[in-house]
């Protein structure tokens, strides 16, 4: 039986992660829960679960897990997941412009609730936020953020789950 390719497994986990985070993003905006801290942290919990899952799977398949293997797989999962999630979110904002307006309005309300934020500062912040929502900015920035988060999570998880592969028993040559 051949051993599955760790890269293809990581890509598959990244796909699942990206779709799950994209759905969370759509639901968060659609329900007006943009400022909900619990929902805001859910993508990072999903990232952690995906990295733990890929490291556990590789450890089980290969009989061990090196720090480098765990790091590379976790990083790939997070980059693919962040890319797919940002593409889904950007597509959602493009298909439903009302979603973008809802998101921006909720952000503006949250800013104005802070007594230290003047309307001028809120306007500047909203201008920057609106620019950051452009797909050509949002997608690369999202991939970069998830790459950084994935690197941190991956190195921690891989260090905890690190296990040397069981040594292969060497057989004596018979009848040379």
Coordinates of N, CA and C in Angstrom, one line a residue:
X1 N 0.8 -1.2 0.0 CA 0.0 0.0 0.0 C 0.9 1.2 0.0
X2 N 0.6 2.2 -0.9 CA 1.4 3.4 -1.0 C 1.0 4.4 0.1
X3 N 2.0 5.2 0.5 CA 1.7 6.2 1.5 C 1.2 7.4 0.8
X4 N 0.1 8.0 1.4 CA -0.4 9.2 0.7 C 0.6 10.4 0.8
X5 N 0.6 11.2 -0.3 CA 1.5 12.3 -0.4 C 1.1 13.4 0.7
X6 N 2.1 13.7 1.6 CA 1.8 14.7 2.6 C 1.3 16.1 2.0
X7 N 1.8 16.4 0.9 CA 1.4 17.7 0.3 C 0.0 17.7 -0.2
X8 N -0.5 16.6 -0.8 CA -1.9 16.5 -1.2 C -2.8 16.4 0.0
X9 N -2.4 15.8 1.1 CA -3.2 15.8 2.3 C -3.3 17.2 2.8
X10 N -2.2 17.9 2.9 CA -2.2 19.3 3.4 C -3.1 20.2 2.5
X11 N -3.0 20.0 1.2 CA -3.9 20.8 0.3 C -5.4 20.5 0.6
X12 N -5.7 19.3 0.8 CA -7.1 18.9 1.1 C -7.5 19.5 2.4
X13 N -6.7 19.4 3.4 CA -7.1 20.1 4.7 C -7.2 21.6 4.5
X14 N -6.3 22.2 3.7 CA -6.4 23.6 3.4 C -7.7 24.0 2.7
X15 N -8.1 23.1 1.8 CA -9.4 23.3 1.1 C -10.6 23.3 2.1
X16 N -10.6 22.3 3.0 CA -11.7 22.2 4.0 C -11.6 23.4 4.9
X17 N -10.4 23.8 5.3 CA -10.3 25.0 6.2 C -10.8 26.2 5.5
X18 N -10.4 26.4 4.3 CA -10.8 27.6 3.6 C -12.3 27.7 3.4
X19 N -12.9 26.6 3.0 CA -14.4 26.6 2.8 C -15.1 26.9 4.2
X20 N -14.6 26.2 5.2 CA -15.2 26.5 6.5 C -15.1 27.9 7.0
X21 N -13.9 28.5 6.8 CA -13.7 29.9 7.2 C -14.5 30.8 6.3
X22 N -14.7 30.5 5.0 CA -15.5 31.3 4.1 C -16.9 31.3 4.5
X23 N -17.4 30.1 4.9 CA -18.8 30.0 5.4 C -19.0 30.8 6.7
X24 N -18.0 30.7 7.6 CA -18.1 31.5 8.8 C -18.2 33.0 8.5
X25 N -17.3 33.5 7.6 CA -17.3 34.9 7.2 C -18.6 35.3 6.6
X26 N -19.2 34.5 5.7 CA -20.5 34.9 5.1 C -21.6 34.9 6.2
X27 N -21.6 33.9 7.1 CA -22.7 33.9 8.1 C -22.5 35.1 9.1
X28 N -21.2 35.4 9.4 CA -21.0 36.5 10.3 C -21.5 37.8 9.8
X29 N -21.2 38.1 8.5 CA -21.7 39.3 7.9 C -23.2 39.3 7.7
X30 N -23.7 38.2 7.2 CA -25.2 38.1 7.0 C -26.0 38.2 8.2
X31 N -25.5 37.8 9.3 CA -26.3 37.9 10.6 C -25.9 39.2 11.4
X32 N -25.0 40.0 10.8 CA -24.7 41.3 11.5 C -23.8 41.1 12.8
X33 N -23.1 40.0 12.8 CA -22.3 39.6 14.0 C -20.8 39.9 13.8
X34 N -20.5 41.0 13.0 CA -19.1 41.3 12.7 C -18.3 41.6 13.9
X35 N -18.9 42.2 14.9 CA -18.2 42.6 16.1 C -18.3 41.5 17.2
X36 N -18.8 40.4 16.9 CA -18.9 39.3 17.9 C -17.6 38.6 18.0
X37 N -17.0 38.7 19.2 CA -15.7 38.2 19.5 C -15.6 36.7 19.3
X38 N -16.6 36.0 19.7 CA -16.6 34.5 19.6 C -16.5 34.1 18.2
X39 N -17.4 34.7 17.3 CA -17.3 34.3 15.9 C -16.1 34.8 15.3
X40 N -15.5 35.9 15.7 CA -14.3 36.5 15.2 C -13.1 35.6 15.4
X41 N -13.1 34.8 16.5 CA -12.0 33.9 16.9 C -12.2 32.6 16.2
X42 N -13.4 32.3 15.7 CA -13.6 30.9 15.2 C -12.7 30.6 14.0
X43 N -12.3 31.4 13.1 CA -11.3 31.0 12.0 C -10.0 30.6 12.6
X44 N -9.6 31.2 13.7 CA -8.3 30.8 14.3 C -8.4 29.5 15.0
X45 N -9.6 29.2 15.6 CA -9.8 27.9 16.2 C -9.8 26.8 15.1
X46 N -10.5 27.1 14.0 CA -10.5 26.2 12.8 C -9.1 26.0 12.3
X47 N -8.3 27.0 12.2 CA -6.9 26.9 11.8 C -6.1 26.0 12.7
X48 N -6.3 26.2 14.0 CA -5.6 25.3 15.0 C -6.0 23.9 14.8
X49 N -7.3 23.7 14.7 CA -7.8 22.3 14.5 C -7.3 21.7 13.2
X50 N -7.2 22.4 12.1 CA -6.7 21.9 10.9 C -5.2 21.5 11.0
X51 N -4.4 22.4 11.7 CA -3.0 22.1 11.8 C -2.8 20.9 12.7
X52 N -3.5 20.8 13.8 CA -3.4 19.6 14.7 C -3.8 18.4 13.9
X53 N -4.9 18.5 13.1 CA -5.4 17.3 12.3 C -4.3 16.9 11.3
X54 N -3.7 17.8 10.6 CA -2.7 17.4 9.6 C -1.5 16.8 10.2
X55 N -1.1 17.4 11.3 CA 0.1 16.8 12.0 C -0.2 15.4 12.6
X56 N -1.4 15.3 13.2 CA -1.7 14.0 13.7 C -1.8 12.9 12.6
X57 N -2.4 13.3 11.5 CA -2.5 12.4 10.4 C -1.2 12.0 9.8
X58 N -0.3 12.9 9.7 CA 1.1 12.6 9.1 C 1.8 11.7 10.1
X59 N 1.7 12.1 11.4 CA 2.4 11.3 12.4 C 1.9 9.8 12.4
X60 N 0.6 9.6 12.2 CA 0.0 8.3 12.2 C 0.4 7.5 10.9
X61 N 0.4 8.2 9.8 CA 0.7 7.6 8.5 C 2.2 7.2 8.4
X62 N 3.1 8.2 8.8 CA 4.5 8.0 8.7 C 5.2 7.4 9.9
X63 N 4.4 7.2 11.0 CA 5.0 6.6 12.2 C 5.8 7.6 13.0
X64 N 5.8 8.8 12.5 CA 6.6 9.9 13.2 C 6.3 11.2 12.6
X65 N 6.8 12.3 13.2 CA 6.6 13.6 12.7 C 7.8 14.5 13.1
X66 N 8.5 15.0 12.1 CA 9.6 15.9 12.4 C 9.1 17.3 12.5
X67 N 9.8 18.2 13.2 CA 9.4 19.5 13.3 C 9.3 20.2 12.0
X68 N 10.2 19.9 11.0 CA 10.1 20.5 9.7 C 8.9 20.1 8.9
X69 N 8.6 18.8 9.0 CA 7.4 18.2 8.3 C 6.1 18.8 8.8
X70 N 6.0 18.9 10.1 CA 4.8 19.5 10.7 C 4.7 20.9 10.4
X71 N 5.8 21.7 10.4 CA 5.8 23.1 10.1 C 5.4 23.3 8.6
X72 N 6.0 22.6 7.7 CA 5.6 22.8 6.3 C 4.2 22.4 6.0
X73 N 3.7 21.3 6.6 CA 2.3 20.9 6.3 C 1.3 21.9 6.9
X74 N 1.6 22.3 8.1 CA 0.7 23.3 8.8 C 0.7 24.7 8.1
X75 N 1.9 25.1 7.6 CA 2.0 26.3 6.8 C 1.2 26.2 5.5
X76 N 1.3 25.1 4.8 CA 0.6 24.9 3.6 C -0.9 24.9 3.8
X77 N -1.3 24.2 4.9 CA -2.8 24.2 5.2 C -3.3 25.6 5.4
X78 N -2.5 26.4 6.2 CA -3.0 27.8 6.5 C -3.0 28.7 5.3
X79 N -2.0 28.6 4.5 CA -1.9 29.5 3.3 C -3.0 29.1 2.3
X80 N -3.2 27.8 2.1 CA -4.3 27.4 1.2 C -5.7 27.8 1.8
X81 N -5.9 27.6 3.1 CA -7.1 27.9 3.7 C -7.4 29.4 3.7
X82 N -6.4 30.2 4.0 CA -6.5 31.6 4.0 C -6.8 32.2 2.6
X83 N -6.2 31.6 1.6 CA -6.5 32.0 0.2 C -7.9 31.7 -0.2
X84 N -8.3 30.5 0.0 CA -9.7 30.1 -0.4 C -10.7 30.9 0.4
X85 N -10.5 31.1 1.7 CA -11.4 31.8 2.5 C -11.5 33.3 2.0
X86 N -10.4 33.9 1.7 CA -10.4 35.3 1.2 C -11.1 35.4 -0.2
X87 N -10.9 34.4 -1.0 CA -11.6 34.4 -2.3 C -13.1 34.2 -2.2
X88 N -13.5 33.4 -1.3 CA -14.9 33.2 -1.0 C -15.5 34.5 -0.4
X89 N -14.8 35.1 0.5 CA -15.3 36.4 1.1 C -15.4 37.5 0.1
X90 N -14.3 37.6 -0.7 CA -14.3 38.6 -1.8 C -15.4 38.4 -2.8
X91 N -15.6 37.1 -3.2 CA -16.7 36.8 -4.1 C -18.1 37.2 -3.5
X92 N -18.2 36.9 -2.2 CA -19.5 37.2 -1.5 C -19.7 38.7 -1.6
X93 N -18.7 39.5 -1.3 CA -18.9 40.9 -1.3 C -19.1 41.5 -2.7
X94 N -18.6 40.8 -3.7 CA -18.8 41.3 -5.1 C -20.2 40.9 -5.6
X95 N -20.6 39.7 -5.2 CA -21.9 39.2 -5.7 C -23.0 40.0 -4.9
X96 N -22.9 40.2 -3.6 CA -23.9 40.9 -2.8 C -23.3 42.2 -2.3
X97 N -23.4 43.3 -3.0 CA -22.9 44.5 -2.5 C -23.5 45.0 -1.2
X98 N -24.7 44.5 -1.0 CA -25.3 44.8 0.3 C -24.5 44.3 1.5
X99 N -23.9 43.1 1.3 CA -23.1 42.5 2.3 C -21.9 43.5 2.7
X100 N -21.3 44.0 1.7 CA -20.2 45.0 1.9 C -20.7 46.2 2.7
X101 N -21.8 46.7 2.2 CA -22.4 47.9 2.9 C -22.7 47.6 4.4
X102 N -23.3 46.4 4.6 CA -23.6 46.0 6.0 C -22.4 45.9 6.8
X103 N -21.3 45.3 6.3 CA -20.1 45.2 7.0 C -19.5 46.5 7.3
X104 N -19.5 47.4 6.3 CA -18.9 48.8 6.6 C -19.7 49.5 7.6
X105 N -21.1 49.4 7.5 CA -21.9 50.1 8.5 C -21.7 49.6 9.9
X106 N -21.6 48.3 10.0 CA -21.4 47.8 11.4 C -20.0 48.2 11.9
X107 N -19.0 48.3 11.1 CA -17.7 48.7 11.5 C -17.8 50.2 11.9
X108 N -18.5 51.0 11.1 CA -18.6 52.4 11.4 C -19.3 52.6 12.8
X109 N -20.4 51.9 13.0 CA -21.1 52.0 14.3 C -20.2 51.7 15.4
X110 N -19.4 50.6 15.3 CA -18.5 50.2 16.3 C -17.5 51.3 16.6
X111 N -17.0 51.9 15.6 CA -16.0 53.0 15.8 C -16.7 54.2 16.5
X112 N -17.9 54.6 16.1 CA -18.5 55.7 16.7 C -19.0 55.5 18.1
X113 N -19.1 54.2 18.5 CA -19.4 54.0 19.9 C -18.3 54.3 20.9
X114 N -17.1 54.4 20.4 CA -15.9 54.8 21.2 C -15.9 56.3 21.3
X115 N -16.0 56.9 22.5 CA -16.1 58.3 22.6 C -14.8 59.1 22.2
X116 N -13.7 58.3 22.1 CA -12.4 58.9 21.7 C -12.3 59.1 20.2
X117 N -13.2 58.4 19.5 CA -13.1 58.5 18.0 C -14.0 59.6 17.5
X118 N -13.4 60.5 16.8 CA -14.2 61.6 16.2 C -14.8 61.1 14.9
X119 N -15.9 61.8 14.4 CA -16.4 61.4 13.1 C -15.4 61.5 12.0
X120 N -14.4 62.4 12.1 CA -13.4 62.6 11.0 C -12.5 61.3 11.0
X121 N -12.1 60.9 12.2 CA -11.2 59.7 12.4 C -12.0 58.5 11.9
X122 N -13.3 58.4 12.2 CA -14.1 57.3 11.8 C -14.2 57.3 10.2
X123 N -14.3 58.5 9.6 CA -14.4 58.5 8.1 C -13.0 58.1 7.5
X124 N -11.9 58.5 8.1 CA -10.6 58.1 7.6 C -10.5 56.5 7.7
X125 N -10.8 56.0 8.9 CA -10.7 54.6 9.1 C -11.6 53.8 8.2
X126 N -12.8 54.3 7.9 CA -13.7 53.6 7.0 C -13.2 53.7 5.6
X127 N -12.5 54.7 5.2 CA -12.0 54.8 3.9 C -10.9 53.8 3.7
X128 N -10.0 53.6 4.7 CA -9.0 52.6 4.7 C -9.6 51.2 4.6
X129 N -10.6 51.0 5.4 CA -11.3 49.7 5.5 C -11.9 49.3 4.1
X130 N -12.5 50.3 3.5 CA -13.2 50.1 2.2 C -12.1 49.7 1.2
X131 N -11.0 50.4 1.2 CA -9.9 50.1 0.3 C -9.3 48.7 0.6
X132 N -9.2 48.3 1.8 CA -8.7 47.0 2.2 C -9.7 45.8 1.7
X133 N -10.9 46.2 1.5 CA -11.9 45.1 1.1 C -11.8 44.9 -0.4
X134 N -11.0 45.7 -1.1 CA -10.9 45.4 -2.6 C -10.1 44.0 -2.7
X135 N -10.6 43.2 -3.6 CA -10.1 41.8 -3.7 C -8.6 41.8 -4.0
X136 N -8.1 42.7 -4.8 CA -6.6 42.8 -5.1 C -5.8 43.1 -3.9
X137 N -6.4 43.7 -2.9 CA -5.7 43.9 -1.6 C -6.0 42.8 -0.6
X138 N -7.3 42.5 -0.5 CA -7.8 41.6 0.6 C -7.2 40.2 0.5
X139 N -7.2 39.7 -0.7 CA -6.7 38.3 -0.9 C -5.2 38.2 -0.5
X140 N -4.3 39.0 -1.1 CA -2.9 38.8 -0.7 C -2.7 39.1 0.8
X141 N -3.4 40.1 1.4 CA -3.2 40.4 2.8 C -3.7 39.3 3.6
X142 N -4.8 38.7 3.3 CA -5.4 37.5 4.0 C -4.4 36.4 4.0
X143 N -3.9 36.1 2.8 CA -2.9 35.0 2.7 C -1.7 35.2 3.5
X144 N -1.2 36.5 3.5 CA 0.0 36.8 4.4 C -0.4 36.7 5.9
X145 N -1.5 37.1 6.3 CA -1.9 37.0 7.7 C -2.0 35.6 8.1
X146 N -2.7 34.8 7.3 CA -2.8 33.4 7.6 C -1.5 32.6 7.5
X147 N -0.6 33.1 6.6 CA 0.8 32.4 6.6 C 1.5 32.7 7.9
X148 N 1.4 33.9 8.4 CA 2.1 34.3 9.7 C 1.4 33.5 10.8
X149 N 0.1 33.6 10.9 CA -0.6 32.8 12.0 C -0.3 31.3 11.9
X150 N -0.3 30.8 10.6 CA -0.1 29.4 10.4 C 1.3 29.0 10.8
X151 N 2.3 29.9 10.5 CA 3.7 29.6 10.9 C 3.8 29.4 12.4
X152 N 3.2 30.4 13.1 CA 3.3 30.4 14.6 C 2.6 29.1 15.1
X153 N 1.4 28.9 14.7 CA 0.6 27.7 15.1 C 1.3 26.4 14.8
X154 N 1.8 26.3 13.5 CA 2.4 25.1 13.0 C 3.7 24.7 13.8
X155 N 4.5 25.7 14.1 CA 5.8 25.4 14.8 C 5.4 25.0 16.3
X156 N 4.4 25.5 16.9 CA 4.0 25.1 18.2 C 3.5 23.7 18.2
X157 N 2.5 23.5 17.3 CA 1.9 22.2 17.2 C 2.9 21.1 16.9
X158 N 3.7 21.4 15.9 CA 4.7 20.4 15.4 C 5.7 20.1 16.5
X159 N 6.1 21.1 17.3 CA 7.0 20.9 18.4 C 6.4 20.0 19.5
X160 N 5.1 20.2 19.7 CA 4.4 19.4 20.7 C 4.2 18.0 20.2
X161 N 3.9 17.8 19.0 CA 3.5 16.5 18.4 C 4.7 15.8 17.8
X162 N 5.9 16.4 17.9 CA 7.1 15.8 17.3 C 7.3 14.4 17.8
X163 N 7.6 13.5 16.9 CA 7.9 12.1 17.3 C 8.7 11.5 16.2
X164 N 9.8 10.9 16.6 CA 10.7 10.2 15.7 C 10.1 9.0 15.2
X165 N 10.3 8.7 13.9 CA 9.7 7.5 13.3 C 10.4 6.3 13.9
X166 N 9.6 5.2 14.0 CA 10.2 4.0 14.5 C 11.3 3.5 13.6
X167 N 12.4 3.1 14.1 CA 13.5 2.6 13.3 C 13.1 1.3 12.6
X168 N 13.5 1.3 11.3 CA 13.2 0.1 10.5 C 14.3 -1.0 10.8
X169 N 13.8 -2.1 11.1 CA 14.8 -3.2 11.5 C 15.6 -3.6 10.2
X170 N 16.9 -3.6 10.4 CA 17.8 -4.0 9.3 C 17.9 -5.5 9.4
X171 N 17.8 -6.1 8.2 CA 18.0 -7.5 8.0 C 19.4 -7.9 7.6
X172 N 19.9 -8.9 8.1 CA 21.2 -9.4 7.6 C 21.1 -10.0 6.2
X173 N 22.1 -9.7 5.5 CA 22.1 -10.3 4.1 C 22.2 -11.8 4.2
X174 N 21.4 -12.5 3.5 CA 21.5 -13.9 3.5 C 22.2 -14.4 2.3
X175 N 23.2 -15.2 2.5 CA 24.0 -15.9 1.5 C 24.7 -14.9 0.5
X176 N 25.4 -14.0 0.8 CA 26.0 -13.1 -0.2 C 26.8 -13.9 -1.2

